[in-house]
mmCIF file with all atom_site columns, C-alpha atoms in Angstrom:
data_model
loop_
_atom_site.group_PDB
_atom_site.id
_atom_site.type_symbol
_atom_site.label_atom_id
_atom_site.label_alt_id
_atom_site.label_comp_id
_atom_site.label_asym_id
_atom_site.label_entity_id
_atom_site.label_seq_id
_atom_site.pdbx_PDB_ins_code
_atom_site.Cartn_x
_atom_site.Cartn_y
_atom_site.Cartn_z
_atom_site.occupancy
_atom_site.B_iso_or_equiv
_atom_site.pdbx_formal_charge
_atom_site.auth_seq_id
_atom_site.auth_comp_id
_atom_site.auth_asym_id
_atom_site.auth_atom_id
_atom_site.pdbx_PDB_model_num
ATOM 1  C CA . MET Z 1 1  ? -7.814  -7.107 3.694   1.00 0.00 ? 894 MET Z CA 1
ATOM 2  C CA . GLU Z 1 2  ? -11.280 -7.566 2.254   1.00 0.00 ? 895 GLU Z CA 1
ATOM 3  C CA . ALA Z 1 3  ? -12.232 -4.054 3.344   1.00 0.00 ? 896 ALA Z CA 1
ATOM 4  C CA . ALA Z 1 4  ? -9.105  -2.640 1.674   1.00 0.00 ? 897 ALA Z CA 1
ATOM 5  C CA . ILE Z 1 5  ? -9.911  -4.399 -1.610  1.00 0.00 ? 898 ILE Z CA 1
ATOM 6  C CA . LEU Z 1 6  ? -13.503 -3.199 -1.525  1.00 0.00 ? 899 LEU Z CA 1
ATOM 7  C CA . THR Z 1 7  ? -12.294 0.352  -0.878  1.00 0.00 ? 900 THR Z CA 1
ATOM 8  C CA . LEU Z 1 8  ? -9.878  0.220  -3.833  1.00 0.00 ? 901 LEU Z CA 1
ATOM 9  C CA . VAL Z 1 9  ? -12.577 -1.078 -6.174  1.00 0.00 ? 902 VAL Z CA 1
ATOM 10 C CA . ARG Z 1 10 ? -15.062 1.533  -4.939  1.00 0.00 ? 903 ARG Z CA 1
ATOM 11 C CA . GLN Z 1 11 ? -12.553 4.375  -5.378  1.00 0.00 ? 904 GLN Z CA 1
ATOM 12 C CA . PHE Z 1 12 ? -11.667 3.224  -8.891  1.00 0.00 ? 905 PHE Z CA 1
ATOM 13 C CA . LYS Z 1 13 ? -15.350 3.105  -9.857  1.00 0.00 ? 906 LYS Z CA 1
ATOM 14 C CA . GLU Z 1 14 ? -15.977 6.504  -8.290  1.00 0.00 ? 907 GLU Z CA 1
ATOM 15 C CA . TYR Z 1 15 ? -13.349 8.186  -10.477 1.00 0.00 ? 908 TYR Z CA 1
ATOM 16 C CA . ALA Z 1 16 ? -13.805 6.112  -13.659 1.00 0.00 ? 909 ALA Z CA 1
ATOM 17 C CA . GLY Z 1 17 ? -16.451 7.137  -16.125 1.00 0.00 ? 910 GLY Z CA 1
ATOM 18 C CA . HIS Z 1 18 ? -16.518 10.874 -15.554 1.00 0.00 ? 911 HIS Z CA 1
ATOM 19 C CA . ASP Z 1 19 ? -14.802 11.455 -18.922 1.00 0.00 ? 912 ASP Z CA 1
ATOM 20 C CA . GLY Z 1 20 ? -16.111 8.474  -20.884 1.00 0.00 ? 913 GLY Z CA 1
ATOM 21 C CA . SER Z 1 21 ? -15.958 4.763  -20.157 1.00 0.00 ? 914 SER Z CA 1
ATOM 22 C CA . ALA Z 1 22 ? -17.111 3.740  -16.682 1.00 0.00 ? 915 ALA Z CA 1
ATOM 23 C CA . SER Z 1 23 ? -14.624 0.856  -16.689 1.00 0.00 ? 916 SER Z CA 1
ATOM 24 C CA . THR Z 1 24 ? -11.445 2.871  -17.298 1.00 0.00 ? 917 THR Z CA 1
ATOM 25 C CA . LEU Z 1 25 ? -9.625  5.907  -15.968 1.00 0.00 ? 918 LEU Z CA 1
ATOM 26 C CA . SER Z 1 26 ? -8.759  8.688  -18.395 1.00 0.00 ? 919 SER Z CA 1
ATOM 27 C CA . ARG Z 1 27 ? -5.656  10.794 -17.790 1.00 0.00 ? 920 ARG Z CA 1
ATOM 28 C CA . ASP Z 1 28 ? -7.676  13.453 -15.960 1.00 0.00 ? 921 ASP Z CA 1
ATOM 29 C CA . GLU Z 1 29 ? -9.580  10.896 -13.884 1.00 0.00 ? 922 GLU Z CA 1
ATOM 30 C CA . PHE Z 1 30 ? -6.307  9.178  -12.966 1.00 0.00 ? 923 PHE Z CA 1
ATOM 31 C CA . HIS Z 1 31 ? -4.760  12.499 -11.990 1.00 0.00 ? 924 HIS Z CA 1
ATOM 32 C CA . GLN Z 1 32 ? -7.752  13.364 -9.808  1.00 0.00 ? 925 GLN Z CA 1
ATOM 33 C CA . LEU Z 1 33 ? -7.695  9.946  -8.145  1.00 0.00 ? 926 LEU Z CA 1
ATOM 34 C CA . VAL Z 1 34 ? -3.983  9.947  -7.271  1.00 0.00 ? 927 VAL Z CA 1
ATOM 35 C CA . ALA Z 1 35 ? -4.027  13.605 -6.205  1.00 0.00 ? 928 ALA Z CA 1
ATOM 36 C CA . SER Z 1 36 ? -6.995  13.006 -3.911  1.00 0.00 ? 929 SER Z CA 1
ATOM 37 C CA . GLN Z 1 37 ? -6.410  9.460  -2.650  1.00 0.00 ? 930 GLN Z CA 1
ATOM 38 C CA . LEU Z 1 38 ? -2.603  9.008  -2.850  1.00 0.00 ? 931 LEU Z CA 1
ATOM 39 C CA . PRO Z 1 39 ? -1.146  12.470 -2.166  1.00 0.00 ? 932 PRO Z CA 1
ATOM 40 C CA . ASN Z 1 40 ? 1.729   11.153 -0.048  1.00 0.00 ? 933 ASN Z CA 1
ATOM 41 C CA . PHE Z 1 41 ? 2.655   8.301  -2.393  1.00 0.00 ? 934 PHE Z CA 1
ATOM 42 C CA . VAL Z 1 42 ? 2.404   9.901  -5.858  1.00 0.00 ? 935 VAL Z CA 1
ATOM 43 C CA . LYS Z 1 43 ? 4.095   13.197 -6.711  1.00 0.00 ? 936 LYS Z CA 1
ATOM 44 C CA . THR Z 1 44 ? 1.457   14.995 -8.763  1.00 0.00 ? 937 THR Z CA 1
ATOM 45 C CA . GLY Z 1 45 ? 2.989   18.466 -8.585  1.00 0.00 ? 938 GLY Z CA 1
ATOM 46 C CA . GLU Z 1 46 ? 5.953   17.712 -10.839 1.00 0.00 ? 939 GLU Z CA 1
ATOM 47 C CA . PRO Z 1 47 ? 5.325   18.517 -14.531 1.00 0.00 ? 940 PRO Z CA 1
ATOM 48 C CA . GLY Z 1 48 ? 4.698   15.353 -16.525 1.00 0.00 ? 941 GLY Z CA 1
ATOM 49 C CA . ALA Z 1 49 ? 4.862   13.050 -13.484 1.00 0.00 ? 942 ALA Z CA 1
ATOM 50 C CA . VAL Z 1 50 ? 1.272   11.821 -13.796 1.00 0.00 ? 943 VAL Z CA 1
ATOM 51 C CA . ASP Z 1 51 ? 1.592   11.332 -17.559 1.00 0.00 ? 944 ASP Z CA 1
ATOM 52 C CA . HIS Z 1 52 ? 4.809   9.362  -17.107 1.00 0.00 ? 945 HIS Z CA 1
ATOM 53 C CA . LEU Z 1 53 ? 3.275   7.220  -14.379 1.00 0.00 ? 946 LEU Z CA 1
ATOM 54 C CA . MET Z 1 54 ? 0.149   6.588  -16.403 1.00 0.00 ? 947 MET Z CA 1
ATOM 55 C CA . SER Z 1 55 ? 2.099   5.601  -19.519 1.00 0.00 ? 948 SER Z CA 1
ATOM 56 C CA . SER Z 1 56 ? 4.171   3.170  -17.451 1.00 0.00 ? 949 SER Z CA 1
ATOM 57 C CA . LEU Z 1 57 ? 0.944   1.462  -16.301 1.00 0.00 ? 950 LEU Z CA 1
ATOM 58 C CA . ASP Z 1 58 ? -0.977  1.642  -19.603 1.00 0.00 ? 951 ASP Z CA 1
ATOM 59 C CA . GLN Z 1 59 ? 0.008   -1.750 -21.057 1.00 0.00 ? 952 GLN Z CA 1
ATOM 60 C CA . ASN Z 1 60 ? -2.035  -1.445 -24.255 1.00 0.00 ? 953 ASN Z CA 1
ATOM 61 C CA . ALA Z 1 61 ? -1.172  2.247  -24.756 1.00 0.00 ? 954 ALA Z CA 1
ATOM 62 C CA . ASP Z 1 62 ? -4.788  3.291  -25.283 1.00 0.00 ? 955 ASP Z CA 1
ATOM 63 C CA . GLY Z 1 63 ? -4.547  6.357  -23.054 1.00 0.00 ? 956 GLY Z CA 1
ATOM 64 C CA . GLU Z 1 64 ? -6.795  4.885  -20.376 1.00 0.00 ? 957 GLU Z CA 1
ATOM 65 C CA . LEU Z 1 65 ? -6.244  2.591  -17.409 1.00 0.00 ? 958 LEU Z CA 1
ATOM 66 C CA . THR Z 1 66 ? -8.307  -0.507 -16.772 1.00 0.00 ? 959 THR Z CA 1
ATOM 67 C CA . PHE Z 1 67 ? -8.662  -1.687 -13.205 1.00 0.00 ? 960 PHE Z CA 1
ATOM 68 C CA . CYS Z 1 68 ? -5.993  -4.354 -13.811 1.00 0.00 ? 961 CYS Z CA 1
ATOM 69 C CA . GLU Z 1 69 ? -3.580  -1.723 -15.134 1.00 0.00 ? 962 GLU Z CA 1
ATOM 70 C CA . PHE Z 1 70 ? -4.358  0.528  -12.163 1.00 0.00 ? 963 PHE Z CA 1
ATOM 71 C CA . TRP Z 1 71 ? -3.857  -2.410 -9.788  1.00 0.00 ? 964 TRP Z CA 1
ATOM 72 C CA . GLN Z 1 72 ? -0.178  -2.508 -10.822 1.00 0.00 ? 965 GLN Z CA 1
ATOM 73 C CA . LEU Z 1 73 ? 0.264   0.887  -9.163  1.00 0.00 ? 966 LEU Z CA 1
ATOM 74 C CA . ILE Z 1 74 ? -1.337  -0.328 -5.944  1.00 0.00 ? 967 ILE Z CA 1
ATOM 75 C CA . GLY Z 1 75 ? 0.986   -3.339 -5.876  1.00 0.00 ? 968 GLY Z CA 1
ATOM 76 C CA . LYS Z 1 76 ? 4.070   -1.196 -6.485  1.00 0.00 ? 969 LYS Z CA 1
ATOM 77 C CA . LEU Z 1 77 ? 3.100   1.325  -3.813  1.00 0.00 ? 970 LEU Z CA 1
ATOM 78 C CA . ALA Z 1 78 ? 2.245   -1.383 -1.272  1.00 0.00 ? 971 ALA Z CA 1
ATOM 79 C CA . GLY Z 1 79 ? 5.526   -3.174 -1.979  1.00 0.00 ? 972 GLY Z CA 1
ATOM 80 C CA . LYS Z 1 80 ? 7.507   0.017  -1.599  1.00 0.00 ? 973 LYS Z CA 1
ATOM 81 C CA . GLN Z 1 81 ? 5.691   0.923  1.610   1.00 0.00 ? 974 GLN Z CA 1
ATOM 82 C CA . GLY Z 1 82 ? 6.344   -2.533 3.037   1.00 0.00 ? 975 GLY Z CA 1
ATOM 83 C CA . GLY Z 1 83 ? 10.003  -2.534 2.038   1.00 0.00 ? 976 GLY Z CA 1
ATOM 84 C CA . TYR Z 1 84 ? 9.458   -5.214 -0.618  1.00 0.00 ? 977 TYR Z CA 1
ATOM 85 C CA . ALA Z 1 85 ? 10.172  -3.157 -3.720  1.00 0.00 ? 978 ALA Z CA 1
ATOM 86 C CA . ALA Z 1 86 ? 13.316  -3.910 -5.641  1.00 0.00 ? 979 ALA Z CA 1
#
């Protein structure tokens, strides 16, 4: 599990900061990350799907995702994959 956590942190850092803050994901950075790293779990081809997903994770509604906000997505996807999602 340690390797998985390190990979998630590394991927977040790789995509964050291209458009501004190195500690958050902008909408475009988030879209690039999910399209590249989660193509089978997140439907990026549907109009507005990424924006809707991002707004559901963006707790402070600042238009960017912190790592903690992004981590919610990982938990939801892992729970769904494992059959634990409600």
